[in-house]
PDB file of C-alpha atoms and ligand atoms in Angstrom:
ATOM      1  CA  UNK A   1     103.220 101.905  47.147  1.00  0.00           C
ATOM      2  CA  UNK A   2     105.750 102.411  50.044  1.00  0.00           C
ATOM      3  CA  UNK A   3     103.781 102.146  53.469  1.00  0.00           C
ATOM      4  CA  UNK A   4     106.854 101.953  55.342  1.00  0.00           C
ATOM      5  CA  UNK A   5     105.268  99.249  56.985  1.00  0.00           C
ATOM      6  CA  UNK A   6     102.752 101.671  58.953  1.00  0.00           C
ATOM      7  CA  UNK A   7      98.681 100.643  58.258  1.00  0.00           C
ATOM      8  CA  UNK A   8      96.445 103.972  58.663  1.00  0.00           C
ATOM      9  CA  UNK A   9      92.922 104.887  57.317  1.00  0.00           C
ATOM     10  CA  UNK A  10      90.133 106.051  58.773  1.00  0.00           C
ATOM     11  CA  UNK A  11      86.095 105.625  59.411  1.00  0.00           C
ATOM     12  CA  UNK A  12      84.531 105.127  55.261  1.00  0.00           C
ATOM     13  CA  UNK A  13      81.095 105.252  54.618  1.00  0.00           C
ATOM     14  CA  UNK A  14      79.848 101.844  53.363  1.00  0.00           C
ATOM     15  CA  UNK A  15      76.588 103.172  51.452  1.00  0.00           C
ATOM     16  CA  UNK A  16      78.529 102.406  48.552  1.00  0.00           C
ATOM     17  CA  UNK A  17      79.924  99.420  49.191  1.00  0.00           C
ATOM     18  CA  UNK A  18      83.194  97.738  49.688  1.00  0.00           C
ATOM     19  CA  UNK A  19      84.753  98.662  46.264  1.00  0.00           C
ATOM     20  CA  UNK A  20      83.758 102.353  46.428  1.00  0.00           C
ATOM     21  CA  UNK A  21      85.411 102.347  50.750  1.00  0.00           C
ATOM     22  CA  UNK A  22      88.673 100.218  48.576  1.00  0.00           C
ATOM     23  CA  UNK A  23      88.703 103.130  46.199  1.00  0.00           C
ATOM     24  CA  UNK A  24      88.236 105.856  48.500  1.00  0.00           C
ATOM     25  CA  UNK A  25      91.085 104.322  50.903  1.00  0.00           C
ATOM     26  CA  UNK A  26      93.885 104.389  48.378  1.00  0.00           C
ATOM     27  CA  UNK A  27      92.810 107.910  46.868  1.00  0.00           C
ATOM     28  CA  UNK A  28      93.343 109.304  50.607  1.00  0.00           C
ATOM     29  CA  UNK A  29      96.821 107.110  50.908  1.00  0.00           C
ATOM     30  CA  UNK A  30      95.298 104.881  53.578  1.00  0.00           C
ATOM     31  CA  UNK A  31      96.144 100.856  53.593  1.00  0.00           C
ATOM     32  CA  UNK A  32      93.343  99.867  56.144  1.00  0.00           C
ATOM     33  CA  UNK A  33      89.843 101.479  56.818  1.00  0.00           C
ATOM     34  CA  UNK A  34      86.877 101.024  58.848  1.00  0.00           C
ATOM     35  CA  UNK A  35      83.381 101.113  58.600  1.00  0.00           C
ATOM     36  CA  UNK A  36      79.506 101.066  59.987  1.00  0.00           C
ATOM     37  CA  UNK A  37      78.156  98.000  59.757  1.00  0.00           C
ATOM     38  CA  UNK A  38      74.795  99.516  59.549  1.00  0.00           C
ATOM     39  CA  UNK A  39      73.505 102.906  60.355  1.00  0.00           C
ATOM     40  CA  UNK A  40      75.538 104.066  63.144  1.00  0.00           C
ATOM     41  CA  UNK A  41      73.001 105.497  64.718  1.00  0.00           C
ATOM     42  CA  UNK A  42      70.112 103.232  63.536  1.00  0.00           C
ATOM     43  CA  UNK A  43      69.852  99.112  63.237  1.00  0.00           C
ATOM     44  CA  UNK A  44      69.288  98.665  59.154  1.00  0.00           C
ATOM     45  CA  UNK A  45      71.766  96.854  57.421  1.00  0.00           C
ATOM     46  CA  UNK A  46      71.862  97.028  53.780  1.00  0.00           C
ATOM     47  CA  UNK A  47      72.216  93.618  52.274  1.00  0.00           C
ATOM     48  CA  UNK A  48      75.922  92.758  51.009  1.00  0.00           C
ATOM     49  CA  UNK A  49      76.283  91.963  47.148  1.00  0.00           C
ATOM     50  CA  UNK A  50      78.435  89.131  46.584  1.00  0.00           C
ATOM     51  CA  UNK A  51      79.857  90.658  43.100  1.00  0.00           C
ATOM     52  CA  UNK A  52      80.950  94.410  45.073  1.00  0.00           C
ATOM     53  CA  UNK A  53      82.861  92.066  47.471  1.00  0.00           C
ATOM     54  CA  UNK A  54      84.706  89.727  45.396  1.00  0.00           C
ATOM     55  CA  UNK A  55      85.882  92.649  42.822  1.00  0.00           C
ATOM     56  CA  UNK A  56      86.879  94.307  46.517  1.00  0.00           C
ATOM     57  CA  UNK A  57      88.636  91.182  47.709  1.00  0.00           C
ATOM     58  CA  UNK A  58      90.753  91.684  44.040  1.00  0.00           C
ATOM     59  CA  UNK A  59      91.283  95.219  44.590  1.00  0.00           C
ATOM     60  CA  UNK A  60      92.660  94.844  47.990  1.00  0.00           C
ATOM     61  CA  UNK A  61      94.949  92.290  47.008  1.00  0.00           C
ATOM     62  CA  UNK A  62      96.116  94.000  44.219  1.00  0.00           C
ATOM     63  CA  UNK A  63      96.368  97.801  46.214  1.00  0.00           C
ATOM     64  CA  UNK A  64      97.808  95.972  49.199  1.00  0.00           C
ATOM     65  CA  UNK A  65      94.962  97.227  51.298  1.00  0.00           C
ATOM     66  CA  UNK A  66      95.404  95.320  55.005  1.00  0.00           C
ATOM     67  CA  UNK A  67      92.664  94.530  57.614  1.00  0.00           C
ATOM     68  CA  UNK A  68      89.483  95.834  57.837  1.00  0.00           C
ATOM     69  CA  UNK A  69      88.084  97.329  61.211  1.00  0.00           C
ATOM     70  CA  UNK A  70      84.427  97.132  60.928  1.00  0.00           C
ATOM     71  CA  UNK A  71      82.576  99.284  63.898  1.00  0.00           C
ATOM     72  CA  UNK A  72      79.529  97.823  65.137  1.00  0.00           C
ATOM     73  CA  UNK A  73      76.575 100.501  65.296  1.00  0.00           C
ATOM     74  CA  UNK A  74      76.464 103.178  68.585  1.00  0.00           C
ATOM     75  CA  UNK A  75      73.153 101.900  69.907  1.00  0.00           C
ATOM     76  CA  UNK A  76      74.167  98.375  70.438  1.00  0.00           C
ATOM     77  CA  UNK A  77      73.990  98.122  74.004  1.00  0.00           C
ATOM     78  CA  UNK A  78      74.490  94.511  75.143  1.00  0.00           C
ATOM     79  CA  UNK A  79      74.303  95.569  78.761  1.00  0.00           C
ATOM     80  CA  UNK A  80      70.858  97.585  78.485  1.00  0.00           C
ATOM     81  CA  UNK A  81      68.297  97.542  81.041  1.00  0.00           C
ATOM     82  CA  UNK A  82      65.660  96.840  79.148  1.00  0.00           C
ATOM     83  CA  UNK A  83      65.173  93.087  77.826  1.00  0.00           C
ATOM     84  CA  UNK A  84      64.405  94.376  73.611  1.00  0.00           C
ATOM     85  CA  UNK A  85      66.947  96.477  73.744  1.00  0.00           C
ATOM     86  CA  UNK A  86      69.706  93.713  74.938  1.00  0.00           C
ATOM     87  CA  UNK A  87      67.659  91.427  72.112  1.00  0.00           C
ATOM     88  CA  UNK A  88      68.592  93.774  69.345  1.00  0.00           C
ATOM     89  CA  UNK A  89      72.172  94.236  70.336  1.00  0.00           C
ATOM     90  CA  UNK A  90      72.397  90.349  70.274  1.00  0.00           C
ATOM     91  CA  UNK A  91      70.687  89.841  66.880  1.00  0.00           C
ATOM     92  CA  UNK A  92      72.232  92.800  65.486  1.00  0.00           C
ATOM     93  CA  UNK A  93      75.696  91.548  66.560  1.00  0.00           C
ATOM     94  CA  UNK A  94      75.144  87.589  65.236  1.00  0.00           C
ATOM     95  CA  UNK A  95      73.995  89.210  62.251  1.00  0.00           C
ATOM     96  CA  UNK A  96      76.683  91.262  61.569  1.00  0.00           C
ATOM     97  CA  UNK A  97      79.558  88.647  62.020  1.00  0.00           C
ATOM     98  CA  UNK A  98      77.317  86.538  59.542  1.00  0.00           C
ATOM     99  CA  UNK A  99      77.907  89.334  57.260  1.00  0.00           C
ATOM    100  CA  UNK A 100      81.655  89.916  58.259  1.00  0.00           C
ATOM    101  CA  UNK A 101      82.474  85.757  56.811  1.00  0.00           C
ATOM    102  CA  UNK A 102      81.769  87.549  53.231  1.00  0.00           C
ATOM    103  CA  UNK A 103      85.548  89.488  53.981  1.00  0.00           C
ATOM    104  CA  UNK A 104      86.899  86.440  56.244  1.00  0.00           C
ATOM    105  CA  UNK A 105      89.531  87.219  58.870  1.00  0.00           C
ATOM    106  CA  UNK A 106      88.977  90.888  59.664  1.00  0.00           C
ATOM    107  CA  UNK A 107      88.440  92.638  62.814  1.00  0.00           C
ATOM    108  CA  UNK A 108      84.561  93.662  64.017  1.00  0.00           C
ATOM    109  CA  UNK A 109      84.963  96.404  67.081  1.00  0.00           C
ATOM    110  CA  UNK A 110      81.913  97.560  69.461  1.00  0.00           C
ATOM    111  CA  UNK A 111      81.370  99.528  72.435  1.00  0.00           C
ATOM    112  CA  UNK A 112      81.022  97.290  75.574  1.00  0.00           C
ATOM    113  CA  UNK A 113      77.793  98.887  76.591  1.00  0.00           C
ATOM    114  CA  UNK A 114      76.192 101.284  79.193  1.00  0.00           C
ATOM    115  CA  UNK A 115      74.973  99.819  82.723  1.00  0.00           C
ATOM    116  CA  UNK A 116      72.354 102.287  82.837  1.00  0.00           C
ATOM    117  CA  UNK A 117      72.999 102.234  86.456  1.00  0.00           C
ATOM    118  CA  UNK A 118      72.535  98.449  86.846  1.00  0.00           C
ATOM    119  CA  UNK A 119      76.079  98.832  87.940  1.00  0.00           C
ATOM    120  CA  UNK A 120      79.412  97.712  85.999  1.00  0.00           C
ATOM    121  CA  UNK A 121      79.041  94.239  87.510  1.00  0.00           C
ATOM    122  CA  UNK A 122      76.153  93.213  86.169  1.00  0.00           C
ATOM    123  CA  UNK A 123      76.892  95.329  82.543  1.00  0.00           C
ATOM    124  CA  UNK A 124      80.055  93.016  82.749  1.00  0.00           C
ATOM    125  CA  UNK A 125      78.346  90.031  82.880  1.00  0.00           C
ATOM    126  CA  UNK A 126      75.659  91.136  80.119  1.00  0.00           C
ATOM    127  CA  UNK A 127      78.156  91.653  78.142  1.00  0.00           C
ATOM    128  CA  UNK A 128      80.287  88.267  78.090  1.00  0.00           C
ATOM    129  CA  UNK A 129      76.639  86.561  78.222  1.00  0.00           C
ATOM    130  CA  UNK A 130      75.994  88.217  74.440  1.00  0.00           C
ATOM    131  CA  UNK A 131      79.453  87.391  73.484  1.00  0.00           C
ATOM    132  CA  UNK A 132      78.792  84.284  74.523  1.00  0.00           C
ATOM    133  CA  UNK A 133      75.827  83.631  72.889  1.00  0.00           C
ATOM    134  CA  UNK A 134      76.912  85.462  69.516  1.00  0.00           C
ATOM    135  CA  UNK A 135      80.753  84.040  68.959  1.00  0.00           C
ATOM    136  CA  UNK A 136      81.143  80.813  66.930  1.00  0.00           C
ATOM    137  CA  UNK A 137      84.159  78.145  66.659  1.00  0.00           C
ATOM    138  CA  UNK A 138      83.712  78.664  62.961  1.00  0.00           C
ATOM    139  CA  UNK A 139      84.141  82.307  62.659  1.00  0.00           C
ATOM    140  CA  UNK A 140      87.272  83.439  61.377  1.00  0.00           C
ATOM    141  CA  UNK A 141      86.189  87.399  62.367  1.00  0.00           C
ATOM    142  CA  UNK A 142      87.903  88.851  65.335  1.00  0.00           C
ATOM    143  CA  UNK A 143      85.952  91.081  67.525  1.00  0.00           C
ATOM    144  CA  UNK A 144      87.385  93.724  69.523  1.00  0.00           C
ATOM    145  CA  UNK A 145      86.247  95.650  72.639  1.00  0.00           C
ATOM    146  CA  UNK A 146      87.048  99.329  72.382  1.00  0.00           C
ATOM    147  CA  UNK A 147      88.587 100.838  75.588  1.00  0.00           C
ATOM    148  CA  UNK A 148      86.093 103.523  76.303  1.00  0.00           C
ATOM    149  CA  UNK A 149      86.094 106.950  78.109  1.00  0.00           C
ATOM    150  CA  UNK A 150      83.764 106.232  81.045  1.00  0.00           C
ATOM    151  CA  UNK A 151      81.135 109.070  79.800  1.00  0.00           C
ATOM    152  CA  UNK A 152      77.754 108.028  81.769  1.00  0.00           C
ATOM    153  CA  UNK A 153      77.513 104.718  83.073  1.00  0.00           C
ATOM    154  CA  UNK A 154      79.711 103.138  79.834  1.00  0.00           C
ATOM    155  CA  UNK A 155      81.483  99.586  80.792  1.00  0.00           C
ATOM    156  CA  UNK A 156      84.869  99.118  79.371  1.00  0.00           C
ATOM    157  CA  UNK A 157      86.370 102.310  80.905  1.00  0.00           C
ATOM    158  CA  UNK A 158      89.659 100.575  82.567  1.00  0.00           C
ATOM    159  CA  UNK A 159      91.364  97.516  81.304  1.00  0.00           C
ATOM    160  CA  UNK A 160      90.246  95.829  84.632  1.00  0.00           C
ATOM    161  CA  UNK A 161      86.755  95.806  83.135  1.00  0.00           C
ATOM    162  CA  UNK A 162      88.065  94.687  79.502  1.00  0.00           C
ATOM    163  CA  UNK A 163      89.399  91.891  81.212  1.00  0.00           C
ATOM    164  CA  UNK A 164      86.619  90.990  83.352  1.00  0.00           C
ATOM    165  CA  UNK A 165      84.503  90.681  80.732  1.00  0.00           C
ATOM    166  CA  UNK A 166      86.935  88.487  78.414  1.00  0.00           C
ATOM    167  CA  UNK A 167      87.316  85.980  81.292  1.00  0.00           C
ATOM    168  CA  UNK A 168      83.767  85.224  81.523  1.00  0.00           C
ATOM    169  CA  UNK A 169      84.025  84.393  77.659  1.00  0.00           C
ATOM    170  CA  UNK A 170      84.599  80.493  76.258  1.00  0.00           C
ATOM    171  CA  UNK A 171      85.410  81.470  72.535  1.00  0.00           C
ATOM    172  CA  UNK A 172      88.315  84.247  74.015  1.00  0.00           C
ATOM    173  CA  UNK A 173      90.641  83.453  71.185  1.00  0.00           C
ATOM    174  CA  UNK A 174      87.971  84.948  69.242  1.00  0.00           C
ATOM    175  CA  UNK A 175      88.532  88.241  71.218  1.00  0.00           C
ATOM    176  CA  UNK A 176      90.700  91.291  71.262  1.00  0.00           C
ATOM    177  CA  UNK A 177      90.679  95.009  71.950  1.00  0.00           C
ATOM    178  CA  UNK A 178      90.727  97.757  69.897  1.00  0.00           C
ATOM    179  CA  UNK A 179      92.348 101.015  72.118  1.00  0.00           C
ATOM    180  CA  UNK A 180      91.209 104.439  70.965  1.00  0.00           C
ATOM    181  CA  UNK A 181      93.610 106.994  71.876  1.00  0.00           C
ATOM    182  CA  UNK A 182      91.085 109.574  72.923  1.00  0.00           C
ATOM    183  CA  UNK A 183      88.840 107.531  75.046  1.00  0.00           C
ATOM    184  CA  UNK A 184      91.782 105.999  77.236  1.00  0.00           C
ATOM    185  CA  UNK A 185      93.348 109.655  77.723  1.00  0.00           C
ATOM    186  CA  UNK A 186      89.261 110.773  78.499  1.00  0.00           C
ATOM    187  CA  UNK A 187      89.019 107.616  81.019  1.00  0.00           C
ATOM    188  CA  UNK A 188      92.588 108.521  82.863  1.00  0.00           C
ATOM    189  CA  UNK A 189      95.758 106.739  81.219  1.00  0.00           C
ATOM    190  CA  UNK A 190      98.421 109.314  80.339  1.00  0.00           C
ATOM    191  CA  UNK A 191      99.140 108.143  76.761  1.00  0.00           C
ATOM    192  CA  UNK A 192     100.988 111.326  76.487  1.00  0.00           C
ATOM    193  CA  UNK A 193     103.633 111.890  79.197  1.00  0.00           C
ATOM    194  CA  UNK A 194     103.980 107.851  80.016  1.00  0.00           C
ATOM    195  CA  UNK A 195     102.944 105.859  76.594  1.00  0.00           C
ATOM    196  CA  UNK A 196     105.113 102.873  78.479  1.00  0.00           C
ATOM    197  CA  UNK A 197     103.700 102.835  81.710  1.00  0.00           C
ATOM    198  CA  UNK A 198     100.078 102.496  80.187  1.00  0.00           C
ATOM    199  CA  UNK A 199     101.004  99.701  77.905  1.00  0.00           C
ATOM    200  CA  UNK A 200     102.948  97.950  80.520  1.00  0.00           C
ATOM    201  CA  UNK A 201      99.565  98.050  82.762  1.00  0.00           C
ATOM    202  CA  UNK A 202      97.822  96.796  79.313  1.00  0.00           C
ATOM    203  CA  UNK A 203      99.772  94.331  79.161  1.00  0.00           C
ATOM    204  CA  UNK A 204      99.925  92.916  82.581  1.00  0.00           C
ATOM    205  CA  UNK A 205      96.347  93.263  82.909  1.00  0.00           C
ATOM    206  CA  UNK A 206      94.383  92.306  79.289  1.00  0.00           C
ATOM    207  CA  UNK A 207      97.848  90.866  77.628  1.00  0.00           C
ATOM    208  CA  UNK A 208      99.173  93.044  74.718  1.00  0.00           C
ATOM    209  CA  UNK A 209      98.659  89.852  72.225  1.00  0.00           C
ATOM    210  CA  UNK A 210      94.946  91.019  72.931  1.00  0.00           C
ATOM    211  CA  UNK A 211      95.720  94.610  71.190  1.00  0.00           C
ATOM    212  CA  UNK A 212      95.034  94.546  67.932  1.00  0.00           C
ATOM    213  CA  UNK A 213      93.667  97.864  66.348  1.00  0.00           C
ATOM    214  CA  UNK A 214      94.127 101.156  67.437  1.00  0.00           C
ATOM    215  CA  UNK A 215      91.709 104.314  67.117  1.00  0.00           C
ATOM    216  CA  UNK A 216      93.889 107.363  66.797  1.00  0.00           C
ATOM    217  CA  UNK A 217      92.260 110.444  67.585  1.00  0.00           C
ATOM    218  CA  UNK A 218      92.981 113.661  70.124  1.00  0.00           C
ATOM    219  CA  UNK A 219      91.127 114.496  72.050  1.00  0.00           C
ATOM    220  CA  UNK A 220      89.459 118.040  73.253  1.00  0.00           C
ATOM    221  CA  UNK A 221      89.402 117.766  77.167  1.00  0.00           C
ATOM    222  CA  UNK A 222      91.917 117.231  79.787  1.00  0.00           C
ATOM    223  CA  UNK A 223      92.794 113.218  80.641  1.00  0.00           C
ATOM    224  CA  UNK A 224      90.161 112.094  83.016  1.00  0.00           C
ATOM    225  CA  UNK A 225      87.584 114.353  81.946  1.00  0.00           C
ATOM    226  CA  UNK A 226      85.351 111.091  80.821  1.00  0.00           C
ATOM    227  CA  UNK A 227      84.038 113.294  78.135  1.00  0.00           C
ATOM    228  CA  UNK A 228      84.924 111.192  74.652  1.00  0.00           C
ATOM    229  CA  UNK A 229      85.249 114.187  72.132  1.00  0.00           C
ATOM    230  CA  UNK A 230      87.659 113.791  69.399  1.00  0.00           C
ATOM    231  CA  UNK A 231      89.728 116.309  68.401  1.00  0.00           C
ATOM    232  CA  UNK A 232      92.013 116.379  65.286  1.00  0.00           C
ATOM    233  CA  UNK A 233      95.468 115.267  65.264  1.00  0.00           C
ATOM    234  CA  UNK A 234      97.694 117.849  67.084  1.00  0.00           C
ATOM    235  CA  UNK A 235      94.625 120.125  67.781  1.00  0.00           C
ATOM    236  CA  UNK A 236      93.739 118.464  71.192  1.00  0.00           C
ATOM    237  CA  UNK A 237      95.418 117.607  74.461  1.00  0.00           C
ATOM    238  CA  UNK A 238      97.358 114.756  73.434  1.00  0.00           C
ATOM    239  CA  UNK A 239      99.281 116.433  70.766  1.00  0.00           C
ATOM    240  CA  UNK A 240     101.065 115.611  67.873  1.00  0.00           C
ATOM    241  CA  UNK A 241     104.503 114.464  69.714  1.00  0.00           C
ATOM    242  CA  UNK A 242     102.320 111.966  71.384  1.00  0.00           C
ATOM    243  CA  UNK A 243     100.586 110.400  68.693  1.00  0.00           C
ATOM    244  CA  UNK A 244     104.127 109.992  66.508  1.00  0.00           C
ATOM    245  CA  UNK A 245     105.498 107.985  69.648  1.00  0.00           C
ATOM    246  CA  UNK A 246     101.954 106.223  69.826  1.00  0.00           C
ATOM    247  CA  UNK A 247     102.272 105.126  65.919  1.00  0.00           C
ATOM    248  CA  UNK A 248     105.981 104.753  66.457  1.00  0.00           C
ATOM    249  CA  UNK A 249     106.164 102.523  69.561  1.00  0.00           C
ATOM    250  CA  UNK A 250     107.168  99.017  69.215  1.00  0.00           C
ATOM    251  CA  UNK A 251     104.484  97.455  70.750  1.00  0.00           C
ATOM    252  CA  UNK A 252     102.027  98.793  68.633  1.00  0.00           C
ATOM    253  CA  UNK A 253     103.629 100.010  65.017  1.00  0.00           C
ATOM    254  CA  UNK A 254     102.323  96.877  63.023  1.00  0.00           C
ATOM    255  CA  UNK A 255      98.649  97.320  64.254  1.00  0.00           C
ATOM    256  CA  UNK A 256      96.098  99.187  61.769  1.00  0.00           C
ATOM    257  CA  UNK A 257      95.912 102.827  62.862  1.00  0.00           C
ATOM    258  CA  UNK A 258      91.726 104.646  62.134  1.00  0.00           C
ATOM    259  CA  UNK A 259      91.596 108.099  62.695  1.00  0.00           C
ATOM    260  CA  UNK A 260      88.355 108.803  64.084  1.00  0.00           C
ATOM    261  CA  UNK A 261      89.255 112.505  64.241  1.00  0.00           C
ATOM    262  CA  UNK A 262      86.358 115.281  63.331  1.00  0.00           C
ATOM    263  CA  UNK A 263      87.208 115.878  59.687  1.00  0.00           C
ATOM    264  CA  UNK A 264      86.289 115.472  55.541  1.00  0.00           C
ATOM    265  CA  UNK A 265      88.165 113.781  53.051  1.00  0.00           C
ATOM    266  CA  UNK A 266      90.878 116.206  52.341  1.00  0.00           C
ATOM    267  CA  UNK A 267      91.529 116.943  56.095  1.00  0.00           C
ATOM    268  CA  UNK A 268      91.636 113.059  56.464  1.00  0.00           C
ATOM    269  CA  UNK A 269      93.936 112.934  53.894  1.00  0.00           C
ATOM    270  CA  UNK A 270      96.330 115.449  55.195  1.00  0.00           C
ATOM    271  CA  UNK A 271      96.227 113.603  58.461  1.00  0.00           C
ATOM    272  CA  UNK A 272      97.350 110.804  56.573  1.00  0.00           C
ATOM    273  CA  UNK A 273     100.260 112.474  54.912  1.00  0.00           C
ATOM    274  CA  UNK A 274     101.476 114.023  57.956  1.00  0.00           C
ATOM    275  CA  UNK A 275     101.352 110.585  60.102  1.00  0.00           C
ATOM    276  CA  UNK A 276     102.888 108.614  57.761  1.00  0.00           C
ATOM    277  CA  UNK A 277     105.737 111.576  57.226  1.00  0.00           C
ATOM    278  CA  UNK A 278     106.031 111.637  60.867  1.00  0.00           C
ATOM    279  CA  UNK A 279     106.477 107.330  61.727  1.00  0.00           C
ATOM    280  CA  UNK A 280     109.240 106.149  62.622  1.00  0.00           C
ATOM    281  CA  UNK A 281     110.331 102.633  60.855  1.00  0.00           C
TER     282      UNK A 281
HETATM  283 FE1   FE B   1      84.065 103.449  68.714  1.00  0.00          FE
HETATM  284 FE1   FE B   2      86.959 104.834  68.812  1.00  0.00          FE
HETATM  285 ZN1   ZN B   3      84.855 108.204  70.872  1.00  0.00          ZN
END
């Protein structure tokens, strides 16, 4: 298989487990996927069997499937208010990059969190105190901050706060940022008239050897709107031009691409074709 050298999938569902998500990744043409940890919405977490992951760990070798982009579940908040709540994103989290050692050297992304109107100061410091308390020397996972929209009180909605959380954190080699498309257009940064400008502020601020995954979606609303709804590719207000420089642009064409967009199989599939018809190598 030809990738040209350009890694795209998109969100699997792991109820099946990693060989079905392997399977299901090279039937839609995709080289890299991600996945729920657990229930997205919920905390369960089925338990991993050690024979579906080493006949994965073959079949990716052998299909040339790259990294995996695991997404932590929605309700981790690590910055809650309340004291459970902040306990369950912490166990949840150390329990999940447990898991993560059984497909070493991958990449585990989360939301920040949501202040709750604590304020973004004290969410910041929440946040690096679970990272903190979660990360381990031994870990060979990567996790990633997403870059968020700023929809309520959400931390994690400039690259000023992205930094100011990674700062606070001892184990920062351990630490990167995923960027989704959607939610930095949402929070402000014109990723579609001035793609250069914005990584030239991501760089100077957060250090573009930090970026290492990128969510491509569209997004339905007008930049700034804080809103976070994905649209397909081309169908939003980012646009198809935009995306092909985004997949296209030095800085960023060997990171894995996840389409996060609103769609099934086939229509992630045609995405696929399309985006991989449209990068330029
Ligand atoms: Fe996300
Ligand atoms: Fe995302
Ligand atoms: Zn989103």
């Amino acid at each position: 298989m030809n990738h040209k050298n350009f890694h795209i999938g998109c969100h699997l569902s792991s109820a099946k487990g990693f060989l079905a998500m392997g399977k299901e990744a090279v039937a839609l043409d995709a080289d890299v996927f991600a996945f729920f940890t657990r229930n997205p919405r919920g905390g369960n977490a089925k338990a991993i069997d050690p024979e579906d992951v080493a006949a994965f760990l073959a079949y990716k070798e052998e299909q040339g499937i790259g990294t995996l982009v695991a997404h932590a579940p929605y309700t981790m908040n690590a910055c809650a208010a309340k004291e459970d709540l902040r306990r369950f994103a912490r166990e949840a989290m150390a329990d999940d990059l447990v898991r993560m050692e059984q497909v070493p050297g991958n990449l585990y992304n989360f939301h920040p969190g949501s202040h709750v109107k604590q304020g973004a100061d004290v969410g910041i410091e929440l946040i690096a105190e679970q990272l903190n308390a979660v990360l381990s020397p031994e870990q060979s996972t990567t996790v990633l901050l997403e870059t968020m929209a700023g929809k309520g009180s959400e931390v994690g909605r400039s690259f000023e706060e992205l930094q100011q959380i990674i700062k606070r954190v001892e184990l920062d080699e351990k630490l990167g940022v995923c960027l989704d498309t959607c939610h930095v257009w949402d929070a402000g940064y014109d990723v579609r008239d001035h793609l250069d400008d914005v990584l030239e502020e991501f760089d100077r601020i957060i250090g573009l050897k930090r970026l290492r995954a990128i969510h491509l979606n569209d997004s339905m609303n007008e930049r700034g709107s804080h809103k976070d709804r994905h649209a397909k590719i081309g169908e939003g207000h980012i646009g198809l031009e935009a995306l092909t420089r985004v997949i296209s642009h030095e800085a960023l064409r060997e990171l894995p691409f996840i389409l996060e967009t609103p769609n099934d199989a086939a229509g992630y599939a045609k995405e696929i074709a399309l985006l991989r018809e449209r990068a330029i190598r």
